[in-house]
Amino acid sequence: MTSISTKLLNESGLHARPAHLFVTTAQKYQSTIHVIKDDKKVDGKSILAILTLGASKNADIVIEAQGDDEKEAVTELGALIESNFGE
Amino acid sequence: MVRGIGISPGIIFGKAKTMIKNQVNLEKKNIEDRNEEIDRLVHAIASSKQQINEIAIKTRATIGESEAKIFEAHELILEDATLIDGIKDKINEEMVNAEYAVSVVAKQFMDIFDSMDDAYMKEKSADIKDVSDRIIRNLLGIEAWHLADNEDKVIIVAEDLTPSDTALLDKNKVLGFVTAVGGKTSHTAILARILEIPAISGIQGIMEKLHDGDDLILDGQEGIVIVNPSPDDIHDYQEKKKVYDNQLLLYKKYLNKPSITKDGKEVEIFANIGLPDDTDKVIANGAEGIGLFRTEFLFMNRKNLPTEQEQYEAYKDVATRLKGKPVVIRTLDIGGDKEVDYLHLQAELNPFLGYRAIRLCLDRKEIFMTQLRALLRASAYGNIKIMFPMISSVHELREAKQMLQEAKKALENEGILYNDTIELGMMIEVPSAAMMSDLLAKEVDFFSIGTNDLIQYMVAVDRGNEKIAHLYHEFNPGVLRMIKMVIDNAHEANIWVGMCGEAAANPYMLPLLLAMGLDEFSVCPSAVLELRYIMSKLSVDDIKSKLDTILMMAEEHAIEKYMEEYYDKHIN
């Protein structure tokens, strides 16, 4: 399993467009992907689940992936968050 | 009188028809065969998917592309792993019937979104309700509701109308609707406005206040319902309705008229479109042409690039339907905030200053060449003009023109017909292009000023950023002076210049643009007739004599106020 801890610095957190971007990126990978915030862990490929995290700006989250392409998945998703989703 | 929120304007008189949805039976039952129950669920989801897909197709055809997206989002909810797995787990673990499992799991999500107190999240909750109710009805084999054949010209009274209910309303039978649930920005409200069905929502206890067969007056502008009105009420509202309807009728009178000012100056009012289907609205509103065909919509919401043949057919379709009227087609403007998954564009820190539009096309030449070939092939069937977006240097323009030449040569070698004298233009939406519009004007046949981006780049304001949104202002004197400069430079070089941004449809901006000599206005189809009407009331010479004074004003708000007063004085 590969994981990364990161902070959401974009204005709208994991809302609307960023959440959509995150999920469509996650869906490209075979690995199972989870997003963890506080004590809640949800499926990183489900937009509804991601939205229920209510992860807004400055939230600390962890991305976890398990599978053949776990490293690539975590790297790309981490980079997406670092880039502030292009906001 | 009952008050609510007016979500779609218009005044109508009619009889109430209360609609109670065939209430779904949410009894919790214990089941014996898990697999059979999951099978039922899978079938109901498949039927729901098919129904929603049909609604999306119908909406795209009758209402519009962006409204159809509401239902594409609904299809995604039906595919959402967490939602569907949650329902399956519930059935498996608790041995309960599928409809009960759907209602419980959907409710959990709705509660979370409802508690978030954010318009976007509330809309998600409404979407989940629309979708989950549909699954449950499919499980039970019941219909939502429909009007009987003999029920026409009614005002629907219901606790709630979902977006999918609204998209399917038959305008011939339904005069308007009144509901308890929903706000101005809800999907239901957006659909009602586009369908031009007057509507009011936000009436608490609606089913107690309004009854089947009540005579109603509905004022969608004010959000007022008069129940069993007195003769005085009827008289008052008939007067109000006259004023409102006259306005609409007044605009309709300009349907087959030329766009001409009071003192005889002729201009062109074109319309903007996104998809070939929008052409119907262009024709219905009597536009003199299409000033902007945004081709990026042909590239969005799909899994791969559209082929040359697909594009050719779309362009040819529009050009043929316009019967020789001009159709300005903008080459691909993707990137920025418009996403296309299969292009695998990297997220950028500043997408609006990044890899987009002509920049992307000159880098991924195969995409651009395919589009240029399709455009040229279609040019044999109508009055197509090609326009390049986001040009910021002469070099870029020349490179794009070079590719157009190559495309022409290739078609010639293949013996394929195209219009050799096809007009070529470019958008003026980057300040550098505006500043050197004298140089660029020597290279093209026309300009179109794209105010949405031009203003954003000129005043350096990201419109998505609420803290600084007030700085984004089309009456900013810097913006106005630049627009004037572009028009002057174009005319100096004997080319025509249009405008295809939001500013072109602003009634207060119209006199200014006329005074500056803008040749063509391209606006959304529904604004064409209003603009033509306003134009007919204005004298170019009069406003021209005030132009210098206006361009010396230092504050955008002063200019806007001046123009509002000018408008009121001449139009009403």
XYZ file of C-alpha atoms in Angstrom:
659
model
C 0.000 0.000 0.000
C 1.169 3.521 -0.813
C -0.135 6.605 0.888
C 0.472 10.315 1.082
C -0.659 13.008 3.542
C -1.440 16.366 2.108
C -3.307 19.606 2.712
C -5.977 21.057 0.436
C -4.957 24.596 -0.406
C -7.321 25.373 -3.275
C -10.280 27.658 -2.569
C -13.114 25.162 -2.926
C -11.436 22.134 -1.321
C -12.793 18.830 -2.592
C -16.007 20.348 -3.910
C -17.732 20.340 -7.295
C -15.133 20.609 -10.049
C -12.073 19.572 -7.998
C -13.942 16.528 -6.611
C -14.984 15.597 -10.110
C -11.412 15.971 -11.353
C -10.115 13.901 -8.450
C -12.576 11.058 -9.044
C -12.076 10.888 -12.813
C -8.311 10.781 -12.234
C -8.680 8.054 -9.589
C -10.885 6.002 -11.895
C -8.049 5.670 -14.405
C -6.200 3.386 -11.990
C -6.721 -0.302 -11.221
C -5.774 0.101 -7.562
C -8.373 0.631 -4.891
C -8.076 4.201 -3.708
C -9.279 5.696 -0.449
C -9.379 9.233 0.853
C -9.204 9.746 4.596
C -10.155 12.861 6.501
C -10.243 12.873 10.301
C -11.753 9.494 11.162
C -13.639 9.057 7.905
C -12.359 6.858 5.081
C -14.153 6.800 1.736
C -13.834 5.360 -1.766
C -11.708 7.712 -3.872
C -13.556 6.705 -7.048
C -16.993 7.771 -5.844
C -17.919 11.430 -6.238
C -20.762 11.184 -3.707
C -18.465 9.656 -1.119
C -15.774 12.285 -1.669
C -18.303 15.087 -1.357
C -19.597 13.731 1.936
C -16.150 14.329 3.428
C -16.938 18.036 3.241
C -13.198 18.584 2.799
C -12.743 22.317 2.370
C -9.686 24.545 2.126
C -6.885 23.746 4.615
C -8.258 20.262 5.372
C -5.619 17.590 5.989
C -6.308 14.456 4.019
C -4.596 11.151 3.339
C -4.723 9.349 0.002
C -4.212 5.584 0.156
C -3.878 3.237 -2.807
C -3.480 -0.516 -3.012
C -2.814 -2.426 -6.218
C -0.437 -2.792 -9.145
C -0.386 0.896 -10.019
C -0.637 2.245 -6.471
C 2.530 4.347 -6.710
C 1.507 6.065 -9.936
C -1.986 6.675 -8.607
C -0.798 8.310 -5.387
C 1.774 10.374 -7.287
C -0.721 11.737 -9.799
C -3.454 12.423 -7.244
C -0.922 14.090 -4.948
C 0.293 16.268 -7.824
C -3.280 17.188 -8.676
C -3.810 18.469 -5.141
C -0.416 20.252 -5.133
C -1.402 22.055 -8.314
C -4.540 23.303 -6.493
C -6.592 21.596 -9.202
C -5.623 24.399 -11.537
C -7.788 26.866 -9.621
C -53.093 35.436 -1.732
C -50.206 33.058 -1.236
C -46.604 34.153 -1.444
C -43.630 32.155 -2.607
C -40.505 32.725 -4.632
C -40.947 33.553 -8.303
C -38.634 31.176 -10.129
C -39.839 31.697 -13.704
C -41.559 34.925 -14.894
C -44.905 35.412 -16.626
C -48.543 35.932 -15.580
C -51.114 33.203 -16.157
C -54.714 32.406 -15.214
C -55.829 28.811 -14.823
C -57.262 25.999 -12.762
C -55.183 24.211 -10.144
C -54.415 20.574 -10.713
C -52.944 19.037 -7.586
C -50.447 16.344 -8.241
C -49.676 13.794 -5.622
C -46.919 11.533 -6.672
C -47.866 7.895 -6.641
C -46.356 7.474 -3.232
C -43.853 4.767 -3.117
C -44.516 2.016 -0.639
C -41.555 2.059 1.637
C -42.579 -0.768 3.888
C -39.657 -2.686 5.256
C -39.984 -6.349 4.364
C -37.793 -9.279 5.188
C -36.709 -11.236 2.165
C -35.514 -14.790 1.776
C -33.481 -14.725 -1.399
C -30.691 -12.138 -1.454
C -29.708 -12.846 -5.031
C -33.202 -12.410 -6.309
C -33.493 -9.083 -4.503
C -30.174 -7.844 -5.872
C -31.298 -8.941 -9.331
C -34.421 -6.802 -8.949
C -32.238 -3.879 -7.913
C -29.878 -4.293 -10.867
C -32.805 -4.396 -13.262
C -34.408 -1.309 -11.734
C -31.106 0.575 -11.982
C -30.742 -0.449 -15.634
C -34.276 0.773 -16.446
C -33.648 3.997 -14.540
C -30.473 4.553 -16.507
C -32.313 4.106 -19.757
C -35.097 6.483 -18.724
C -32.674 9.166 -17.580
C -30.695 8.780 -20.771
C -33.882 9.375 -22.757
C -34.664 12.468 -20.689
C -31.128 13.737 -21.336
C -31.550 13.235 -25.083
C -34.947 14.914 -25.103
C -33.644 17.801 -23.007
C -30.684 18.305 -25.298
C -33.016 18.474 -28.295
C -35.769 20.642 -26.826
C -34.095 22.726 -24.129
C -30.345 22.809 -24.495
C -26.951 21.253 -24.019
C -26.093 22.644 -20.599
C -29.511 21.633 -19.234
C -28.987 18.108 -20.571
C -25.893 17.984 -18.349
C -28.170 17.908 -15.295
C -29.313 14.481 -16.408
C -25.851 13.318 -17.363
C -24.947 14.022 -13.735
C -27.948 11.893 -12.724
C -26.597 9.037 -14.808
C -23.314 9.330 -12.910
C -25.131 9.081 -9.588
C -26.627 5.807 -10.823
C -23.101 4.536 -11.433
C -21.665 5.733 -8.157
C -19.990 2.787 -6.449
C -20.512 3.970 -2.886
C -24.226 4.524 -3.364
C -24.912 1.288 -5.236
C -22.627 -0.879 -3.068
C -24.225 0.658 0.010
C -27.639 -0.460 -1.203
C -26.411 -3.950 -2.079
C -24.707 -4.311 1.310
C -27.896 -3.324 3.058
C -29.852 -5.990 1.184
C -27.175 -8.616 1.820
C -26.604 -7.888 5.475
C -30.087 -7.091 6.673
C -32.088 -9.269 4.281
C -34.457 -6.413 3.469
C -36.354 -5.532 0.308
C -34.551 -3.459 -2.319
C -36.901 -0.458 -2.249
C -36.406 -0.072 1.481
C -32.629 -0.388 1.101
C -32.587 2.273 -1.637
C -34.605 4.702 0.459
C -32.447 4.288 3.561
C -29.086 4.622 1.799
C -30.229 7.537 -0.385
C -31.574 9.291 2.710
C -28.203 8.957 4.437
C -26.524 10.813 1.582
C -29.271 13.403 1.346
C -29.028 14.142 5.066
C -25.296 14.707 4.799
C -25.682 17.080 1.833
C -28.655 18.893 3.353
C -26.725 19.607 6.520
C -23.881 21.222 4.576
C -25.736 24.467 3.938
C -24.255 25.221 0.544
C -26.265 25.709 -2.656
C -24.184 23.209 -4.606
C -24.612 20.519 -1.947
C -28.351 21.124 -1.615
C -28.652 20.594 -5.356
C -26.811 17.279 -4.978
C -29.398 16.221 -2.418
C -32.231 17.042 -4.849
C -30.434 15.091 -7.572
C -30.109 12.023 -5.352
C -33.794 12.222 -4.466
C -34.790 12.443 -8.122
C -32.668 9.413 -8.974
C -33.496 7.245 -5.945
C -37.252 7.868 -6.269
C -36.980 6.708 -9.840
C -35.206 3.488 -8.849
C -37.885 2.796 -6.251
C -40.715 3.446 -8.710
C -39.057 1.109 -11.183
C -38.783 -1.552 -8.478
C -42.479 -1.201 -7.761
C -43.461 -0.867 -11.411
C -45.352 2.415 -10.936
C -45.290 5.666 -12.849
C -44.461 9.017 -11.254
C -47.582 10.761 -12.519
C -48.861 12.024 -15.750
C -51.698 14.259 -16.843
C -54.691 12.459 -18.260
C -55.466 13.205 -21.893
C -58.457 15.409 -21.058
C -56.530 17.530 -18.578
C -55.091 20.473 -20.329
C -54.320 24.111 -19.612
C -53.803 23.491 -15.914
C -51.507 24.942 -13.292
C -49.751 22.111 -11.549
C -49.687 22.247 -7.774
C -47.258 19.808 -6.179
C -45.109 19.389 -3.123
C -42.053 19.097 -5.349
C -41.224 18.807 -9.023
C -37.945 17.130 -9.763
C -35.762 18.277 -12.655
C -36.800 15.197 -14.613
C -40.519 15.941 -14.031
C -39.954 19.483 -15.274
C -38.005 18.509 -18.374
C -40.896 16.284 -19.411
C -43.698 18.844 -18.891
C -45.880 19.262 -21.955
C -46.163 22.977 -22.670
C -49.469 22.431 -24.459
C -51.078 21.136 -21.284
C -49.265 22.892 -18.482
C -49.632 26.661 -18.086
C -47.402 26.881 -15.047
C -46.583 25.273 -11.732
C -46.468 25.994 -8.030
C -44.450 23.928 -5.545
C -43.353 23.900 -1.929
C -39.760 22.837 -2.506
C -37.026 24.494 -4.561
C -35.296 27.830 -5.030
C -34.425 30.199 -7.820
C -31.159 28.483 -8.648
C -32.485 24.917 -8.561
C -32.301 22.822 -11.700
C -36.092 22.800 -11.805
C -36.166 26.620 -11.926
C -33.561 26.788 -14.677
C -35.544 24.333 -16.787
C -38.829 26.211 -16.222
C -37.309 29.503 -17.367
C -35.965 27.976 -20.534
C -39.286 26.262 -21.253
C -40.948 29.650 -20.591
C -43.337 28.093 -18.088
C -44.159 30.576 -15.284
C -43.453 29.035 -11.886
C -43.378 29.714 -8.167
C -41.804 27.659 -5.410
C -41.216 27.907 -1.689
C -44.871 27.805 -0.604
C -45.061 26.045 2.739
C -48.073 23.820 3.332
C -49.029 24.125 -0.301
C -51.383 21.147 -0.358
C -53.510 22.682 2.414
C -53.567 26.120 0.828
C -54.381 25.158 -2.749
C -56.921 22.613 -3.896
C -57.811 20.778 -7.060
C -59.986 22.991 -9.267
C -59.206 26.304 -7.528
C -59.025 29.250 -9.889
C -55.530 30.678 -9.737
C -53.629 33.684 -10.939
C -49.913 33.037 -10.964
C -47.429 35.908 -11.140
C -44.061 34.282 -11.688
C -42.214 37.591 -11.529
C -43.427 38.539 -8.042
C -43.874 35.025 -6.686
C -47.568 35.566 -5.953
C -50.497 33.165 -6.313
C -54.025 34.585 -6.021
C -56.489 31.849 -5.076
C -60.071 32.159 -6.328
C -59.522 35.808 -7.297
C -62.105 38.583 -6.966
C -63.233 40.453 -10.103
C -60.897 43.288 -9.062
C -57.934 40.922 -8.821
C -58.732 39.542 -12.236
C -58.945 43.013 -13.700
C -55.645 44.118 -12.119
C -53.784 41.095 -13.312
C -55.247 41.239 -16.777
C -53.750 44.717 -17.028
C -50.411 43.514 -15.691
C -50.417 40.580 -18.056
C -51.101 42.920 -20.949
C -48.027 45.002 -20.135
C -45.853 41.915 -19.781
C -47.156 40.179 -22.883
C -46.982 43.396 -24.902
C -43.304 43.624 -24.180
C -42.796 40.114 -25.540
C -45.067 40.843 -28.503
C -43.249 44.075 -29.163
C -39.984 42.204 -29.494
C -41.625 39.587 -31.713
C -42.661 42.350 -34.122
C -39.023 42.787 -34.980
C -38.731 39.177 -36.115
C -38.405 39.735 -39.825
C -37.172 43.306 -39.729
C -33.666 44.503 -40.525
C -31.474 45.615 -37.634
C -31.464 49.325 -38.219
C -31.197 52.398 -36.005
C -33.657 55.269 -35.881
C -31.344 57.327 -38.062
C -30.896 54.568 -40.600
C -27.619 52.927 -39.723
C -27.699 49.212 -40.441
C -25.818 46.691 -38.324
C -25.988 42.921 -38.022
C -27.328 41.003 -35.075
C -26.039 37.464 -35.027
C -26.430 34.692 -32.457
C -23.988 32.457 -30.570
C -24.393 28.683 -30.574
C -22.699 25.682 -28.986
C -24.241 22.757 -30.807
C -25.855 22.271 -34.222
C -29.246 21.888 -32.510
C -29.086 25.472 -31.245
C -29.536 26.538 -34.867
C -33.315 26.203 -34.444
C -33.279 28.979 -31.843
C -31.180 31.164 -34.140
C -33.725 30.827 -36.929
C -36.735 31.178 -34.617
C -35.382 34.469 -33.298
C -34.551 35.847 -36.723
C -30.827 36.401 -36.251
C -29.000 37.521 -39.382
C -26.353 34.885 -38.961
C -24.267 32.989 -36.430
C -21.498 35.115 -34.976
C -19.920 32.430 -32.873
C -20.203 28.672 -33.187
C -18.266 27.332 -30.213
C -16.921 24.082 -31.627
C -15.528 22.844 -28.315
C -18.912 21.342 -27.421
C -18.409 18.836 -30.226
C -15.307 17.696 -28.348
C -16.779 17.538 -24.852
C -18.681 14.764 -23.085
C -17.224 11.976 -25.110
C -14.410 9.483 -24.868
C -12.363 10.358 -27.943
C -11.768 13.030 -30.557
C -14.548 13.659 -33.069
C -13.472 12.484 -36.524
C -13.125 14.750 -39.565
C -16.335 13.269 -40.948
C -18.304 13.882 -37.731
C -17.125 17.481 -37.583
C -17.754 18.043 -41.276
C -21.336 16.850 -40.873
C -21.954 19.130 -37.877
C -20.552 22.220 -39.648
C -22.309 21.386 -42.898
C -25.608 20.864 -41.052
C -25.485 24.343 -39.504
C -24.277 26.076 -42.686
C -26.997 24.418 -44.764
C -29.740 25.321 -42.309
C -28.649 28.977 -42.302
C -29.230 29.047 -46.080
C -26.385 31.324 -47.066
C -26.430 33.541 -43.988
C -22.997 33.922 -42.398
C -21.823 31.266 -39.931
C -18.655 32.227 -38.044
C -17.090 29.042 -36.724
C -14.428 29.362 -34.074
C -11.734 26.708 -34.088
C -11.258 24.612 -30.963
C -11.060 26.672 -27.765
C -10.342 24.034 -25.184
C -8.214 24.208 -22.023
C -8.648 26.915 -19.425
C -11.745 25.959 -17.503
C -13.097 23.681 -20.229
C -12.010 20.123 -19.689
C -11.737 17.243 -22.073
C -10.639 14.098 -20.288
C -9.286 12.192 -23.253
C -6.819 14.957 -24.125
C -5.122 14.304 -20.758
C -4.278 17.946 -20.200
C -2.302 18.546 -17.052
C -3.875 20.644 -14.362
C -2.234 24.069 -14.433
C -1.714 26.740 -11.834
C -3.201 29.417 -14.109
C -5.277 27.635 -16.744
C -6.573 30.875 -18.255
C -2.993 31.943 -18.899
C -2.015 28.492 -19.997
C -2.192 25.765 -22.579
C -5.478 26.463 -24.339
C -7.258 27.452 -27.550
C -4.924 28.253 -30.496
C -1.892 27.448 -28.324
C -3.059 23.873 -27.918
C -4.041 23.625 -31.594
C -0.638 24.806 -32.834
C 1.021 22.277 -30.548
C -1.230 19.319 -31.364
C -1.385 19.934 -35.054
C -3.196 16.707 -35.952
C -6.256 17.868 -33.990
C -6.160 21.290 -35.635
C -5.593 19.932 -39.155
C -8.574 17.575 -38.812
C -10.792 20.485 -37.818
C -9.529 22.787 -40.589
C -10.176 20.094 -43.203
C -13.692 19.512 -41.852
C -14.392 23.273 -41.886
C -13.137 23.703 -45.439
C -15.105 20.720 -46.707
C -18.278 22.100 -45.092
C -17.586 25.559 -46.578
C -18.781 24.259 -49.947
C -22.324 24.124 -48.522
C -22.905 27.563 -47.056
C -21.439 30.845 -45.906
C -18.875 29.606 -43.395
C -16.214 31.894 -41.974
C -13.332 30.551 -39.900
C -12.167 32.312 -36.739
C -9.095 31.631 -34.569
C -9.379 32.126 -30.780
C -6.885 33.667 -28.346
C -4.326 34.951 -30.842
C -1.682 36.911 -28.916
C 0.998 37.424 -31.580
C 1.285 37.883 -35.336
C 3.485 34.818 -35.466
C 0.736 32.595 -34.072
C -1.767 33.945 -36.555
C 0.596 33.324 -39.460
C 1.303 29.791 -38.293
C -2.437 29.064 -38.086
C -2.968 30.596 -41.546
C -0.137 28.486 -42.901
C -1.925 25.371 -41.674
C -5.121 26.514 -43.307
C -3.197 26.833 -46.579
C -1.842 23.301 -46.157
C -5.340 22.001 -45.523
C -6.576 23.722 -48.692
C -3.730 22.276 -50.722
C -4.373 18.774 -49.392
C -8.075 18.978 -50.281
C -7.200 20.272 -53.732
C -4.872 17.320 -54.322
C -7.648 14.983 -53.264
C -10.096 16.710 -55.566
C -12.406 17.742 -52.703
C -14.524 20.872 -53.077
C -14.246 23.845 -50.726
C -14.805 27.594 -50.800
C -11.454 29.050 -51.834
C -12.439 32.582 -50.836
C -13.565 31.590 -47.344
C -13.303 34.558 -44.982
C -10.835 34.265 -42.144
C -11.028 36.125 -38.861
C -9.669 36.129 -35.341
C -10.893 36.835 -31.849
C -9.584 39.912 -30.102
C -9.508 38.734 -26.510
C -5.892 39.198 -25.428
C -4.653 42.733 -24.686
C -1.529 42.305 -26.865
C -3.738 41.491 -29.864
C -5.923 44.525 -29.166
C -2.883 46.820 -28.882
C -1.540 45.654 -32.254
C -4.906 45.285 -33.932
C -3.652 47.665 -36.652
C -1.009 45.088 -37.593
C -3.292 42.084 -37.237
C -6.038 43.737 -39.282
C -3.794 43.466 -42.357
C -3.756 39.690 -41.991
C -7.457 38.810 -41.632
C -10.903 39.588 -43.058
C -12.605 40.356 -39.751
C -12.243 40.631 -35.978
C -14.601 39.509 -33.259
C -14.059 41.061 -29.854
C -14.499 38.450 -27.127
C -15.288 40.625 -24.146
C -15.525 37.845 -21.562
C -11.835 37.017 -21.803
C -10.662 40.456 -22.929
C -12.018 42.075 -19.759
C -10.637 39.306 -17.598
C -7.152 39.749 -19.053
C -7.273 43.535 -19.172
C -8.290 44.121 -15.586
C -6.465 40.978 -14.397
C -9.480 39.590 -12.587
C -10.334 35.936 -12.172
C -14.099 36.038 -12.361
C -14.409 32.965 -10.163
C -12.844 34.910 -7.283
C -15.680 36.553 -5.383
C -13.452 38.892 -3.415
C -12.472 40.816 -6.531
C -15.482 40.162 -8.773
C -16.507 43.830 -8.484
C -13.397 44.792 -10.455
C -14.590 42.845 -13.469
C -16.590 45.553 -15.178
C -17.399 46.021 -18.851
C -17.729 49.777 -18.379
C -14.157 50.053 -17.122
C -12.835 53.040 -19.120
C -9.703 51.102 -20.038
C -11.829 48.354 -21.552
C -14.019 50.827 -23.459
C -11.051 52.689 -24.876
C -9.484 49.455 -26.005
C -12.687 48.339 -27.731
C -12.831 51.674 -29.544
C -9.225 51.340 -30.601
C -9.808 47.869 -32.030
C -12.848 49.030 -33.996
C -10.955 52.070 -35.347
C -7.985 49.935 -36.373
C -10.237 47.414 -38.103
C -12.053 50.091 -40.055
C -8.783 51.765 -40.969
C -7.807 48.489 -42.648
C -11.264 48.089 -44.214
C -12.253 44.964 -42.330
C -15.431 44.449 -40.320
C -15.562 43.908 -36.593
C -18.053 42.119 -34.400
C -18.432 41.326 -30.720
C -19.425 37.965 -29.293
C -19.098 38.379 -25.523
C -21.699 39.109 -22.863
C -21.163 42.859 -23.276
C -22.679 42.722 -26.771
C -26.036 41.809 -25.194
C -25.955 44.504 -22.502
C -28.711 47.007 -23.418
C -26.832 49.858 -21.732
C -23.682 49.046 -23.681
C -25.476 48.943 -27.016
C -25.576 52.730 -27.671
C -21.858 52.997 -26.895
C -20.940 50.184 -29.258
C -23.114 51.697 -31.980
C -21.373 55.021 -31.495
C -17.989 53.351 -31.800
C -19.094 51.808 -35.086
C -19.284 48.118 -34.217
C -20.545 46.276 -37.317
C -21.893 43.058 -35.845
C -23.323 42.017 -32.479
C -23.455 38.334 -31.602
C -25.646 37.435 -28.623
C -27.574 34.464 -27.278
C -30.524 33.663 -29.577
C -33.168 34.808 -27.065
C -31.649 38.318 -26.860
C -31.673 39.021 -30.615
C -35.118 40.615 -30.873
C -34.789 42.756 -27.760
C -31.532 44.130 -29.117
C -33.089 44.855 -32.498
C -35.936 46.685 -30.775
C -33.583 48.831 -28.678
C -31.511 49.583 -31.752
C -34.540 50.887 -33.614
C -35.048 53.510 -30.890
C -31.516 54.863 -30.973
C -29.890 57.483 -33.117
C -26.213 56.859 -33.800
C -25.516 60.519 -34.498
C -26.912 61.529 -31.139
C -24.868 59.114 -29.056
C -21.791 59.725 -31.225
C -21.827 63.363 -30.203
C -21.503 62.251 -26.578
C -18.869 59.571 -27.070
C -15.843 61.768 -26.372
C -17.344 62.953 -23.102
C -18.144 59.394 -22.040
C -14.661 58.155 -22.851
C -13.210 60.887 -20.642
C -15.154 59.720 -17.600
C -12.821 58.103 -15.093
C -15.136 55.804 -13.165
C -16.899 52.767 -14.585
C -19.890 53.328 -12.311
C -20.331 56.868 -13.574
C -20.300 55.606 -17.161
C -22.747 52.827 -16.378
C -25.097 55.270 -14.658
C -24.842 57.690 -17.571
C -25.698 54.898 -20.011
C -28.625 53.684 -17.880
C -30.077 57.175 -17.897
C -29.486 57.470 -21.623
C -31.273 54.178 -22.143
C -34.270 55.178 -20.010
C -34.580 58.480 -21.816
C -34.623 56.970 -25.291
C -36.186 53.560 -24.938
C -39.162 53.973 -22.657
